[in-house]
Structure formats: structure tokens, C-alpha cells
Amino acid sequence: MARRRRLLTSVLQSLALLFISLLFVLPIVFCIFTSFKESIEIIKEVTFFPKKWSLVNYDYVFVRGAKYLKYYTNTIIITMSSVIVTLLLSSLAGYSFAKLPFKGSNALLASILFVLAFPLAAILIPIYIMEYNLGLLNTYIGLILPNLLLILPFSIFITRGTFINLSRELEDSAEIDGCSVLQTWWKIMLPLAQNALVIVFVSGFYSVWGEYTISKSLATKDSIMPISVALTLLKSEDWNYGVLAAAITMSIIPPITIFAIFQTRLVEGMVEGAIKG
Amino acid sequence: MQNTIRGRKREKELWGILFVLPTCLVLFLFVVYPIAYTGILSFCDYNFAFDKRPKFNGFNNFKAMTEDIQFVRALSNTLVFTVIMFTLFIVLALSFALLLFYKKKRSWFYRTSIFMPIVVPASLICLLFTWMLADNFGILNKFLINIGLSKYAHNWLTDAKTARWWVIIVSIWGKVGFGTILFLSGLQGISSELFEAAEIDGAVGFKKLLYIIIPNLSETFAVVGIWAVLQCLKLFVTPNVLTKGGPGNATIVLYQKIYNEAFMNYEMGYASSIAFILTALVMIFSILNLKISRREE
């Protein structure tokens, strides 16, 4: 009796999870399927599965749609620069907060984390005015720098947490061997903090890749816009579902791929924890 | 010897300051200075297109707000959305996390799908939804017609009532996975002995949730609560892409209002004073949330 009841609960649980998962996955799958349909099929017969698989939309994006590729490169440039600078800054600052305390460093750390609470809206107006006066509006640097504040505080939090758990002896023995602080950080500590750096990279990557508010406010020229903003403005001009679906599919694949790689690490960590526990 | 140790300590402190200097520089230029400037601007009249420099005008901006119908609507929408979305975030994220927690085997697919929307660009997801919800060739209406519910087919985003709900649904859809991760890791942090002891005592189902799970998650509740408050008050991408605040002012929120005033009308002073209000709201709700979850402890 109890066994039958347990089986029933487990089946119901799986069904509920399946239903919920489909709600999250289907829109994305629908977008991918649509990108393989021809325009006539999209408008005349609204179906989920493509009747005839066609690459015409991708052909348009790659061959004729030079601007889509431009948006794509803009996104890549902005994202990669922001993430690389964040990796550098957060591994420096995180190390300082964990291992090189100075007067007031705790208060400084607290105020850096406090930044996360401020709405971007309160910050973007002066940044716009400042960038206008410096001629930085519609430049890569003008978009990269504000993106840093979006991901830097969280990244410092992560790197600090890892550095603080590294043993004191490592640091001391490096010192005895005559390493300077800079050498200890670069040669000994940084390689041991790889996991934190991966988390900083992954979370920073998808935050900036999909960032909308900053670019929407600071990028007004077509030539500098990342794909997350540019596609939403296409509406009136060339509103072609197939091409749009192809462009969206292309821009959701990089973050999903990186996430999938990260996800297996996460699962491994969980399984490991379960075995040890 | 004493001197070298002290010298070494001193040297380390210097390196410590040097290591945080670049971060501080970036954050000072792009956070501290802007916040201070927004504070000043909120008491100024400053149209970026016409005025050479900001003119101090006292509390005029704040007085103007009370007569600005769009602002009042944006404020009430923000509060209503926050209450509804906050509740949905907490309830759904906790339910999903519980389902995932009890499904020990083969949960990889479910977990990945619930988390996936977080990593894809939110604005593009909204774009996707605008055409799935479209009147003529939207797949939702087509689906309703196909299963014989054609009377429910609707122009979802141009009707004020349904547009509001879709803004909420799409926002939840895109973000709830993160809350789920937080709750899930909180649940995994509860010791399994506690669960076993509770089961022996006969606590099952809802009782277990009420007496074992929720009291042991207070830390997680505080974190998820703050996260959810920020998501709700900072709501911008979804209404901006789905409805642009419309139809009429049906889905306008404070964030959208700030954007309109600052980057479309170039009223930097007025926009700053609204941003000031929004920031105050964020602080109040965050502190409130902390107070409540502390008391539960």
C-alpha cells in the first residue's frame, strides 16, 4: 500500500516537473524551429514543427545581412572585454580583501557589495551626461566601462570567498622562497582559484551578453549596438520572423553552450557532495 | 626581526591598497559620482537638449510628480507588480525547488530547463513572446483555435488587462530559475538527519514543509527575498520590449518612466528625481524584507 502510494507520488512529481520544464523549453525550441522555416510557412500556417527544413534565413543573416553580423561582433567585443577586465580586477580586489587586509578594507568591501542594490536608472543619467561630455557615447569603451559595475561586485564576492579559504601556509612558504606579493598572487594563488574564475567568467558572460538597459540608454547609433538591443528595434523596418528567429537563435546559442558546460561542473560538484555527505 | 615583520605587514597593506585601486577607480567614476550627481540633479531643472547647465529649483520636481498622471500610474503599477511578482517568485521558486529536491534521480533535464531562461538575453525572449502572442499569426491563438477554444483567442498585448498579466508572466518566466537555484541549494543545506527525524516523528507532506523546511530556510528566504524585491522594482526590459508601457499607461513602471523622461524627453532633472524615489523604494523594501526574515529566526 505504502509502496504503491510512493510510486504514485513519484509519477505525479515527474509529470509536474515535465510539464514545468516544457513551459520553459518550448518557447526557445519554437524559436529554433521557426528559424528553419520559410517565410510563407511562418505566416500562412502557424505550426510548431517545420514542414520543410530550410536554411534560407541563416543564408540571409550570414550572406546578405551584414548588419546582423555587425551587431553580433559588437556583442562579442563588449562582452569579452568586460569579462576579461572583470576577471583581472576581481581577482586582484578579491585577493586584497581576503589576504592583504588594510585599514578600512572591510568597510570598503561592504560598500562595494552595497552597489548591487542600486537601480541602474539612478546611475545611468549622470553616466550619459559624462560620456556625452567626454565623447564616449556610442563607443565600445563607453559601453564596456558601465557594464563592469554590473558584474564586478558579485565577482569580487566570489573571488574573495575562494582566496580566503586558501591556506595561510602556502602564502608563507612562497614568502620564504622570496616571492613578492605580486608573484605569490600570480604564480601560486591565482592557479588555485581557477574555479572561482570560471564562475566569474560564466556569470559575467551571460550578464553582459544579454544586457539591455545600459546599451539601450548609451548606444544610440546602429553601428555600435549589441544584438540584445538592435533586434528589438528592427520591428518596423525588416520585420521578418524567419530572419529574426535565426538571429535570435544565433545569439542564444553561445550563452546556452557555456551554461551547459558549466552545468555539468555544477552537477559533478553536487554528486561529489552527495557521495561525501 | 620585529622591524622586518612590521615592515612586511606594512608592505602587504600597501599591496592590498594597490590591488583594490583599479576597482575603486571604476566604481567611483561609474557608481559613487553618478549617485551623488543624481541626488543633486533631482533638485534641479535640467533639460539636456536646451539648458546649458542644471538650475536649482528646490522641490519643484517632486511637486510636479504629484500632478503627473503618468508618474502616478507608474508608481502604482510598480507597487502592484511588485506585490504580485514577489509572491509568485517566492511561491513558484520554492515549489520548483522542492520538486527538484525530491526528484533525486534523472533531474538533470528538469533542472537545466528551469534554469535556462536566465542565461538567454531577456530582451530577445520578450521579442519571441511578442510574436507568439500576436493576434493573427501568434502560435498561442493558433493553438487555442486548434483545440476548439477559439473564443479565448485574443490580441493579448493590446488589451490593457491581459497585457499586464503577460508582462508579469514573461518576467517570471525569465527570472524564476535563479530563485529556484537559491532555494535548491538552501534545501540541500538542511541536514538529512533532520528530515529523517521528522519522518520518524510522523511529519509528512504539508506539515513537514511548515515545521521543518520553512523554519530551516530563513537564511535562504532573506537572500531570495532581497533578490526578488530587486527584480520586481527594477522591472524594465519586459514592459519595454513587450508593450513600451502601453496600451495607454497600462504597463508603465517607474523604470520605464525614468527612461522616457531622461532619454526621450532629455528632462535629466525630473528623471533624476524619479530615480531618487525608485532608489528610496528599493532601500525601504530591502530593509523591510531583512527585518521580516530576521524576525522569523
mmCIF file of N, CA and C in Angstrom, chain A residues 158-260:
data_model
loop_
_atom_site.group_PDB
_atom_site.id
_atom_site.type_symbol
_atom_site.label_atom_id
_atom_site.label_comp_id
_atom_site.label_asym_id
_atom_site.label_seq_id
_atom_site.Cartn_x
_atom_site.Cartn_y
_atom_site.Cartn_z
ATOM 1 N N ILE A 158 32.778 36.541 -5.120
ATOM 2 C CA ILE A 158 33.139 35.153 -5.425
ATOM 3 C C ILE A 158 34.643 34.920 -5.240
ATOM 4 N N THR A 159 35.487 35.787 -5.829
ATOM 5 C CA THR A 159 36.935 35.550 -5.748
ATOM 6 C C THR A 159 37.419 35.667 -4.297
ATOM 7 N N ARG A 160 36.885 36.630 -3.563
ATOM 8 C CA ARG A 160 37.291 36.775 -2.166
ATOM 9 C C ARG A 160 36.990 35.503 -1.393
ATOM 10 N N GLY A 161 35.775 34.961 -1.616
ATOM 11 C CA GLY A 161 35.368 33.745 -0.927
ATOM 12 C C GLY A 161 36.316 32.583 -1.175
ATOM 13 N N THR A 162 36.862 32.505 -2.392
ATOM 14 C CA THR A 162 37.788 31.412 -2.702
ATOM 15 C C THR A 162 39.163 31.665 -2.098
ATOM 16 N N PHE A 163 39.676 32.888 -2.259
ATOM 17 C CA PHE A 163 41.014 33.199 -1.754
ATOM 18 C C PHE A 163 41.090 33.033 -0.243
ATOM 19 N N ILE A 164 40.003 33.379 0.443
ATOM 20 C CA ILE A 164 40.050 33.364 1.901
ATOM 21 C C ILE A 164 40.176 31.940 2.423
ATOM 22 N N ASN A 165 39.738 30.952 1.607
ATOM 23 C CA ASN A 165 39.833 29.557 2.038
ATOM 24 C C ASN A 165 41.171 28.910 1.695
ATOM 25 N N LEU A 166 42.026 29.615 0.936
ATOM 26 C CA LEU A 166 43.340 29.046 0.623
ATOM 27 C C LEU A 166 44.242 29.180 1.844
ATOM 28 N N SER A 167 45.061 28.134 2.079
ATOM 29 C CA SER A 167 45.768 28.093 3.363
ATOM 30 C C SER A 167 46.835 29.174 3.463
ATOM 31 N N ARG A 168 46.992 29.608 4.656
ATOM 32 C CA ARG A 168 47.941 30.634 5.039
ATOM 33 C C ARG A 168 49.379 30.168 4.768
ATOM 34 N N GLU A 169 49.613 28.835 4.956
ATOM 35 C CA GLU A 169 50.964 28.296 4.811
ATOM 36 C C GLU A 169 51.510 28.471 3.402
ATOM 37 N N LEU A 170 50.632 28.307 2.439
ATOM 38 C CA LEU A 170 51.035 28.490 1.041
ATOM 39 C C LEU A 170 51.666 29.858 0.840
ATOM 40 N N GLU A 171 50.953 30.828 1.402
ATOM 41 C CA GLU A 171 51.369 32.214 1.281
ATOM 42 C C GLU A 171 52.730 32.400 1.969
ATOM 43 N N ASP A 172 52.837 31.832 3.210
ATOM 44 C CA ASP A 172 54.071 31.995 3.981
ATOM 45 C C ASP A 172 55.253 31.335 3.292
ATOM 46 N N SER A 173 55.032 30.110 2.767
ATOM 47 C CA SER A 173 56.157 29.409 2.157
ATOM 48 C C SER A 173 56.599 30.127 0.886
ATOM 49 N N ALA A 174 55.652 30.706 0.182
ATOM 50 C CA ALA A 174 56.014 31.475 -1.011
ATOM 51 C C ALA A 174 56.866 32.675 -0.611
ATOM 52 N N GLU A 175 56.489 33.267 0.529
ATOM 53 C CA GLU A 175 57.227 34.424 1.022
ATOM 54 C C GLU A 175 58.665 34.049 1.372
ATOM 55 N N ILE A 176 58.788 32.893 2.051
ATOM 56 C CA ILE A 176 60.115 32.435 2.458
ATOM 57 C C ILE A 176 60.979 32.161 1.234
ATOM 58 N N ASP A 177 60.334 31.628 0.177
ATOM 59 C CA ASP A 177 61.067 31.378 -1.063
ATOM 60 C C ASP A 177 61.446 32.665 -1.787
ATOM 61 N N GLY A 178 61.013 33.793 -1.235
ATOM 62 C CA GLY A 178 61.414 35.062 -1.805
ATOM 63 C C GLY A 178 60.464 35.614 -2.856
ATOM 64 N N CYS A 179 59.228 35.086 -2.886
ATOM 65 C CA CYS A 179 58.260 35.635 -3.842
ATOM 66 C C CYS A 179 57.756 36.983 -3.331
ATOM 67 N N SER A 180 57.608 37.923 -4.217
ATOM 68 C CA SER A 180 56.970 39.175 -3.831
ATOM 69 C C SER A 180 55.462 38.934 -3.771
ATOM 70 N N VAL A 181 54.726 39.906 -3.221
ATOM 71 C CA VAL A 181 53.272 39.754 -3.115
ATOM 72 C C VAL A 181 52.664 39.525 -4.492
ATOM 73 N N LEU A 182 53.137 40.259 -5.456
ATOM 74 C CA LEU A 182 52.612 40.146 -6.816
ATOM 75 C C LEU A 182 52.866 38.754 -7.385
ATOM 76 N N GLN A 183 54.092 38.246 -7.139
ATOM 77 C CA GLN A 183 54.429 36.905 -7.650
ATOM 78 C C GLN A 183 53.594 35.829 -6.964
ATOM 79 N N THR A 184 53.411 35.975 -5.631
ATOM 80 C CA THR A 184 52.604 35.000 -4.893
ATOM 81 C C THR A 184 51.197 34.949 -5.468
ATOM 82 N N TRP A 185 50.649 36.117 -5.725
ATOM 83 C CA TRP A 185 49.287 36.191 -6.260
ATOM 84 C C TRP A 185 49.209 35.529 -7.635
ATOM 85 N N TRP A 186 50.139 35.849 -8.495
ATOM 86 C CA TRP A 186 50.063 35.414 -9.878
ATOM 87 C C TRP A 186 50.434 33.947 -10.055
ATOM 88 N N LYS A 187 51.540 33.548 -9.375
ATOM 89 C CA LYS A 187 52.071 32.200 -9.638
ATOM 90 C C LYS A 187 51.462 31.132 -8.744
ATOM 91 N N ILE A 188 51.128 31.474 -7.492
ATOM 92 C CA ILE A 188 50.681 30.451 -6.542
ATOM 93 C C ILE A 188 49.172 30.491 -6.339
ATOM 94 N N MET A 189 48.641 31.686 -6.039
ATOM 95 C CA MET A 189 47.241 31.761 -5.633
ATOM 96 C C MET A 189 46.266 31.696 -6.799
ATOM 97 N N LEU A 190 46.577 32.421 -7.860
ATOM 98 C CA LEU A 190 45.627 32.501 -8.976
ATOM 99 C C LEU A 190 45.315 31.134 -9.585
ATOM 100 N N PRO A 191 46.352 30.287 -9.828
ATOM 101 C CA PRO A 191 46.032 28.959 -10.382
ATOM 102 C C PRO A 191 45.140 28.133 -9.462
ATOM 103 N N LEU A 192 45.219 28.387 -8.142
ATOM 104 C CA LEU A 192 44.394 27.623 -7.208
ATOM 105 C C LEU A 192 42.957 28.137 -7.154
ATOM 106 N N ALA A 193 42.750 29.319 -7.701
ATOM 107 C CA ALA A 193 41.413 29.911 -7.639
ATOM 108 C C ALA A 193 40.654 29.718 -8.952
ATOM 109 N N GLN A 194 41.111 28.753 -9.740
ATOM 110 C CA GLN A 194 40.511 28.540 -11.061
ATOM 111 C C GLN A 194 38.985 28.444 -11.050
ATOM 112 N N ASN A 195 38.473 27.695 -10.067
ATOM 113 C CA ASN A 195 37.021 27.503 -10.015
ATOM 114 C C ASN A 195 36.264 28.812 -9.904
ATOM 115 N N ALA A 196 36.782 29.690 -9.042
ATOM 116 C CA ALA A 196 36.141 30.998 -8.874
ATOM 117 C C ALA A 196 36.201 31.778 -10.183
ATOM 118 N N LEU A 197 37.342 31.689 -10.862
ATOM 119 C CA LEU A 197 37.483 32.418 -12.113
ATOM 120 C C LEU A 197 36.493 31.913 -13.163
ATOM 121 N N VAL A 198 36.241 30.597 -13.140
ATOM 122 C CA VAL A 198 35.250 30.043 -14.070
ATOM 123 C C VAL A 198 33.864 30.622 -13.769
ATOM 124 N N ILE A 199 33.509 30.684 -12.483
ATOM 125 C CA ILE A 199 32.194 31.231 -12.117
ATOM 126 C C ILE A 199 32.096 32.698 -12.527
ATOM 127 N N VAL A 200 33.161 33.461 -12.284
ATOM 128 C CA VAL A 200 33.168 34.869 -12.681
ATOM 129 C C VAL A 200 32.987 34.982 -14.190
ATOM 130 N N PHE A 201 33.698 34.127 -14.925
ATOM 131 C CA PHE A 201 33.606 34.179 -16.377
ATOM 132 C C PHE A 201 32.190 33.856 -16.846
ATOM 133 N N VAL A 202 31.627 32.744 -16.353
ATOM 134 C CA VAL A 202 30.318 32.309 -16.842
ATOM 135 C C VAL A 202 29.229 33.313 -16.484
ATOM 136 N N SER A 203 29.192 33.727 -15.213
ATOM 137 C CA SER A 203 28.109 34.634 -14.812
ATOM 138 C C SER A 203 28.276 35.986 -15.488
ATOM 139 N N GLY A 204 29.523 36.446 -15.604
ATOM 140 C CA GLY A 204 29.763 37.711 -16.285
ATOM 141 C C GLY A 204 29.394 37.626 -17.754
ATOM 142 N N PHE A 205 29.725 36.498 -18.353
ATOM 143 C CA PHE A 205 29.456 36.335 -19.780
ATOM 144 C C PHE A 205 27.976 36.488 -20.083
ATOM 145 N N TYR A 206 27.129 35.723 -19.382
ATOM 146 C CA TYR A 206 25.722 35.839 -19.778
ATOM 147 C C TYR A 206 25.053 37.117 -19.277
ATOM 148 N N SER A 207 25.597 37.726 -18.209
ATOM 149 C CA SER A 207 25.023 39.015 -17.785
ATOM 150 C C SER A 207 25.258 40.089 -18.837
ATOM 151 N N VAL A 208 26.488 40.176 -19.343
ATOM 152 C CA VAL A 208 26.789 41.235 -20.304
ATOM 153 C C VAL A 208 26.229 40.894 -21.681
ATOM 154 N N TRP A 209 26.292 39.622 -22.044
ATOM 155 C CA TRP A 209 25.790 39.194 -23.362
ATOM 156 C C TRP A 209 24.325 39.601 -23.544
ATOM 157 N N GLY A 210 23.538 39.454 -22.495
ATOM 158 C CA GLY A 210 22.118 39.755 -22.618
ATOM 159 C C GLY A 210 21.747 41.122 -22.065
ATOM 160 N N GLU A 211 22.744 41.917 -21.695
ATOM 161 C CA GLU A 211 22.478 43.206 -21.056
ATOM 162 C C GLU A 211 21.682 44.115 -21.996
ATOM 163 N N TYR A 212 20.683 44.784 -21.458
ATOM 164 C CA TYR A 212 19.796 45.575 -22.304
ATOM 165 C C TYR A 212 19.763 47.041 -21.882
ATOM 166 N N THR A 213 19.573 47.305 -20.582
ATOM 167 C CA THR A 213 19.310 48.659 -20.108
ATOM 168 C C THR A 213 20.455 49.625 -20.421
ATOM 169 N N ILE A 214 21.694 49.235 -20.133
ATOM 170 C CA ILE A 214 22.832 50.130 -20.355
ATOM 171 C C ILE A 214 22.981 50.450 -21.843
ATOM 172 N N SER A 215 22.962 49.414 -22.661
ATOM 173 C CA SER A 215 23.153 49.632 -24.097
ATOM 174 C C SER A 215 22.002 50.425 -24.697
ATOM 175 N N LYS A 216 20.795 50.141 -24.200
ATOM 176 C CA LYS A 216 19.629 50.857 -24.710
ATOM 177 C C LYS A 216 19.777 52.364 -24.438
ATOM 178 N N SER A 217 20.368 52.709 -23.285
ATOM 179 C CA SER A 217 20.479 54.125 -22.931
ATOM 180 C C SER A 217 21.700 54.784 -23.551
ATOM 181 N N LEU A 218 22.808 54.063 -23.673
ATOM 182 C CA LEU A 218 24.058 54.697 -24.079
ATOM 183 C C LEU A 218 24.420 54.462 -25.543
ATOM 184 N N ALA A 219 23.781 53.496 -26.192
ATOM 185 C CA ALA A 219 24.081 53.269 -27.609
ATOM 186 C C ALA A 219 22.898 53.740 -28.437
ATOM 187 N N THR A 220 23.100 54.814 -29.177
ATOM 188 C CA THR A 220 22.005 55.311 -29.994
ATOM 189 C C THR A 220 22.266 55.068 -31.470
ATOM 190 N N LYS A 221 23.508 54.775 -31.811
ATOM 191 C CA LYS A 221 23.843 54.529 -33.220
ATOM 192 C C LYS A 221 23.786 53.039 -33.522
ATOM 193 N N ASP A 222 23.256 52.745 -34.678
ATOM 194 C CA ASP A 222 23.095 51.386 -35.139
ATOM 195 C C ASP A 222 24.417 50.616 -35.148
ATOM 196 N N SER A 223 25.498 51.322 -35.508
ATOM 197 C CA SER A 223 26.770 50.648 -35.766
ATOM 198 C C SER A 223 27.438 50.114 -34.500
ATOM 199 N N ILE A 224 26.965 50.567 -33.326
ATOM 200 C CA ILE A 224 27.640 50.180 -32.091
ATOM 201 C C ILE A 224 26.763 49.260 -31.239
ATOM 202 N N MET A 225 25.502 49.113 -31.653
ATOM 203 C CA MET A 225 24.535 48.390 -30.814
ATOM 204 C C MET A 225 24.832 46.902 -30.702
ATOM 205 N N PRO A 226 24.705 46.373 -29.487
ATOM 206 C CA PRO A 226 24.765 44.920 -29.347
ATOM 207 C C PRO A 226 23.454 44.298 -29.826
ATOM 208 N N ILE A 227 23.502 43.008 -30.045
ATOM 209 C CA ILE A 227 22.357 42.322 -30.642
ATOM 210 C C ILE A 227 21.119 42.365 -29.751
ATOM 211 N N SER A 228 21.336 42.416 -28.404
ATOM 212 C CA SER A 228 20.196 42.404 -27.480
ATOM 213 C C SER A 228 19.317 43.633 -27.635
ATOM 214 N N VAL A 229 19.907 44.755 -28.067
ATOM 215 C CA VAL A 229 19.115 45.966 -28.270
ATOM 216 C C VAL A 229 18.700 46.088 -29.729
ATOM 217 N N ALA A 230 19.640 45.832 -30.630
ATOM 218 C CA ALA A 230 19.400 46.078 -32.048
ATOM 219 C C ALA A 230 18.194 45.307 -32.572
ATOM 220 N N LEU A 231 18.069 44.037 -32.181
ATOM 221 C CA LEU A 231 16.979 43.229 -32.736
ATOM 222 C C LEU A 231 15.611 43.756 -32.320
ATOM 223 N N THR A 232 15.531 44.332 -31.115
ATOM 224 C CA THR A 232 14.220 44.818 -30.669
ATOM 225 C C THR A 232 13.795 46.062 -31.433
ATOM 226 N N LEU A 233 14.758 46.695 -32.113
ATOM 227 C CA LEU A 233 14.420 47.912 -32.853
ATOM 228 C C LEU A 233 14.087 47.624 -34.309
ATOM 229 N N LEU A 234 14.273 46.372 -34.731
ATOM 230 C CA LEU A 234 14.041 46.048 -36.139
ATOM 231 C C LEU A 234 12.571 46.092 -36.496
ATOM 232 N N LYS A 235 11.734 45.927 -35.487
ATOM 233 C CA LYS A 235 10.290 45.777 -35.671
ATOM 234 C C LYS A 235 9.712 46.397 -36.937
ATOM 235 N N SER A 236 9.906 47.715 -37.084
ATOM 236 C CA SER A 236 9.213 48.379 -38.186
ATOM 237 C C SER A 236 9.857 48.115 -39.558
ATOM 238 N N GLU A 237 11.208 48.180 -39.592
ATOM 239 C CA GLU A 237 11.886 48.054 -40.892
ATOM 240 C C GLU A 237 11.696 46.671 -41.523
ATOM 241 N N ASP A 238 12.624 45.783 -41.166
ATOM 242 C CA ASP A 238 12.514 44.461 -41.780
ATOM 243 C C ASP A 238 12.065 43.425 -40.759
ATOM 244 N N TRP A 239 10.794 43.436 -40.540
ATOM 245 C CA TRP A 239 10.154 42.557 -39.576
ATOM 246 C C TRP A 239 9.895 41.238 -40.275
ATOM 247 N N ASN A 240 10.912 40.403 -40.298
ATOM 248 C CA ASN A 240 10.781 39.105 -40.950
ATOM 249 C C ASN A 240 11.040 38.039 -39.906
ATOM 250 N N TYR A 241 9.975 37.322 -39.522
ATOM 251 C CA TYR A 241 10.082 36.373 -38.415
ATOM 252 C C TYR A 241 11.194 35.351 -38.597
ATOM 253 N N GLY A 242 11.311 34.858 -39.823
ATOM 254 C CA GLY A 242 12.292 33.808 -40.055
ATOM 255 C C GLY A 242 13.702 34.295 -39.792
ATOM 256 N N VAL A 243 14.032 35.458 -40.371
ATOM 257 C CA VAL A 243 15.374 36.017 -40.200
ATOM 258 C C VAL A 243 15.604 36.380 -38.740
ATOM 259 N N LEU A 244 14.579 36.973 -38.135
ATOM 260 C CA LEU A 244 14.671 37.343 -36.729
ATOM 261 C C LEU A 244 14.913 36.105 -35.865
ATOM 262 N N ALA A 245 14.169 35.051 -36.155
ATOM 263 C CA ALA A 245 14.331 33.817 -35.384
ATOM 264 C C ALA A 245 15.749 33.282 -35.541
ATOM 265 N N ALA A 246 16.275 33.373 -36.757
ATOM 266 C CA ALA A 246 17.643 32.896 -36.981
ATOM 267 C C ALA A 246 18.631 33.733 -36.170
ATOM 268 N N ALA A 247 18.434 35.064 -36.194
ATOM 269 C CA ALA A 247 19.341 35.948 -35.458
ATOM 270 C C ALA A 247 19.234 35.690 -33.951
ATOM 271 N N ILE A 248 18.002 35.509 -33.455
ATOM 272 C CA ILE A 248 17.834 35.236 -32.019
ATOM 273 C C ILE A 248 18.488 33.908 -31.668
ATOM 274 N N THR A 249 18.245 32.891 -32.512
ATOM 275 C CA THR A 249 18.829 31.573 -32.243
ATOM 276 C C THR A 249 20.347 31.677 -32.139
ATOM 277 N N MET A 250 20.935 32.432 -33.092
ATOM 278 C CA MET A 250 22.390 32.581 -33.073
ATOM 279 C C MET A 250 22.876 33.257 -31.808
ATOM 280 N N SER A 251 22.057 34.168 -31.253
ATOM 281 C CA SER A 251 22.543 34.893 -30.086
ATOM 282 C C SER A 251 22.177 34.215 -28.775
ATOM 283 N N ILE A 252 21.300 33.197 -28.815
ATOM 284 C CA ILE A 252 21.078 32.476 -27.551
ATOM 285 C C ILE A 252 21.950 31.238 -27.458
ATOM 286 N N ILE A 253 22.553 30.837 -28.573
ATOM 287 C CA ILE A 253 23.369 29.622 -28.517
ATOM 288 C C ILE A 253 24.661 29.793 -27.704
ATOM 289 N N PRO A 254 25.420 30.889 -27.874
ATOM 290 C CA PRO A 254 26.646 30.996 -27.050
ATOM 291 C C PRO A 254 26.399 30.924 -25.539
ATOM 292 N N PRO A 255 25.461 31.719 -24.978
ATOM 293 C CA PRO A 255 25.268 31.593 -23.528
ATOM 294 C C PRO A 255 24.767 30.218 -23.109
ATOM 295 N N ILE A 256 23.893 29.603 -23.935
ATOM 296 C CA ILE A 256 23.383 28.281 -23.561
ATOM 297 C C ILE A 256 24.515 27.255 -23.589
ATOM 298 N N THR A 257 25.396 27.354 -24.586
ATOM 299 C CA THR A 257 26.520 26.411 -24.672
ATOM 300 C C THR A 257 27.408 26.534 -23.439
ATOM 301 N N ILE A 258 27.766 27.775 -23.117
ATOM 302 C CA ILE A 258 28.639 27.992 -21.963
ATOM 303 C C ILE A 258 27.967 27.518 -20.686
ATOM 304 N N PHE A 259 26.657 27.761 -20.599
ATOM 305 C CA PHE A 259 25.902 27.332 -19.430
ATOM 306 C C PHE A 259 25.897 25.806 -19.330
ATOM 307 N N ALA A 260 25.734 25.133 -20.488
ATOM 308 C CA ALA A 260 25.680 23.670 -20.476
ATOM 309 C C ALA A 260 26.995 23.093 -19.964
#
